[in-house]
Amino acid sequence: MDSVTEADEANLLAAVLRDDDTSMAESAVNHHLERRAAEQLTSSQFPAWAQRMAAVIGDRAFLTRRLREWT
């Protein structure tokens, strides 16, 4: 996931989250969110990125909480 383009990021994360192993899928997406949030936190693009990620993660409690903590 480190090399995914911004244009493809949401689609890739959505595909990962469709994996049958939900624990591993959410762990992988969380790792990605943590890395990207740290990179973008002070950017003017951060709020829009966070909204896109919120749409992808949906109602997954852990991921929603972590993203909320970054915002």
XYZ file of C-alpha atoms in Angstrom:
71
model
C 0.000 0.000 0.000
C 2.974 2.313 0.355
C 3.137 2.948 -3.370
C -0.561 3.422 -4.115
C -1.433 6.671 -5.833
C -3.828 9.076 -4.191
C -6.303 8.444 -7.020
C -6.286 4.688 -6.345
C -6.015 4.792 -2.557
C -9.725 4.550 -1.687
C -10.333 1.690 -4.127
C -7.363 -0.259 -2.818
C -8.402 0.132 0.813
C -11.971 -0.873 -0.036
C -10.644 -4.007 -1.741
C -8.484 -4.879 1.280
C -11.462 -4.423 3.599
C -13.467 -6.949 1.564
C -10.995 -9.678 2.547
C -12.512 -12.560 4.512
C -9.912 -12.166 7.262
C -11.360 -9.002 8.766
C -8.760 -8.721 11.518
C -5.866 -8.737 9.078
C -7.685 -6.468 6.636
C -8.418 -3.883 9.307
C -4.891 -4.134 10.660
C -3.421 -3.482 7.204
C -5.758 -0.554 6.595
C -5.022 0.874 10.043
C -1.279 0.728 9.359
C -1.873 2.593 6.103
C -4.127 5.187 7.766
C -1.588 5.803 10.531
C 1.217 6.351 8.034
C -0.786 8.565 5.683
C -2.369 10.611 8.467
C 1.042 11.346 9.958
C 2.291 12.450 6.536
C -0.696 14.665 5.773
C -1.726 15.993 9.173
C -0.480 19.536 8.602
C -1.484 19.638 4.935
C -4.502 21.578 3.731
C -5.470 18.340 1.958
C -5.898 16.455 5.246
C -9.609 17.168 5.849
C -10.605 16.014 2.352
C -8.408 12.925 2.670
C -9.941 12.099 6.058
C -13.433 12.371 4.565
C -12.506 10.007 1.730
C -11.053 7.534 4.196
C -14.134 7.778 6.438
C -16.304 6.849 3.463
C -14.115 3.807 2.785
C -13.929 2.489 6.341
C -17.642 2.955 6.957
C -18.851 1.665 10.298
C -15.764 -0.309 11.302
C -15.487 0.812 14.925
C -11.721 0.562 15.429
C -10.805 2.268 12.159
C -13.426 4.959 12.680
C -12.069 5.680 16.156
C -8.457 5.868 14.963
C -9.341 8.206 12.100
C -11.364 10.374 14.479
C -8.354 10.567 16.791
C -6.263 11.922 13.935
C -8.892 14.506 13.018
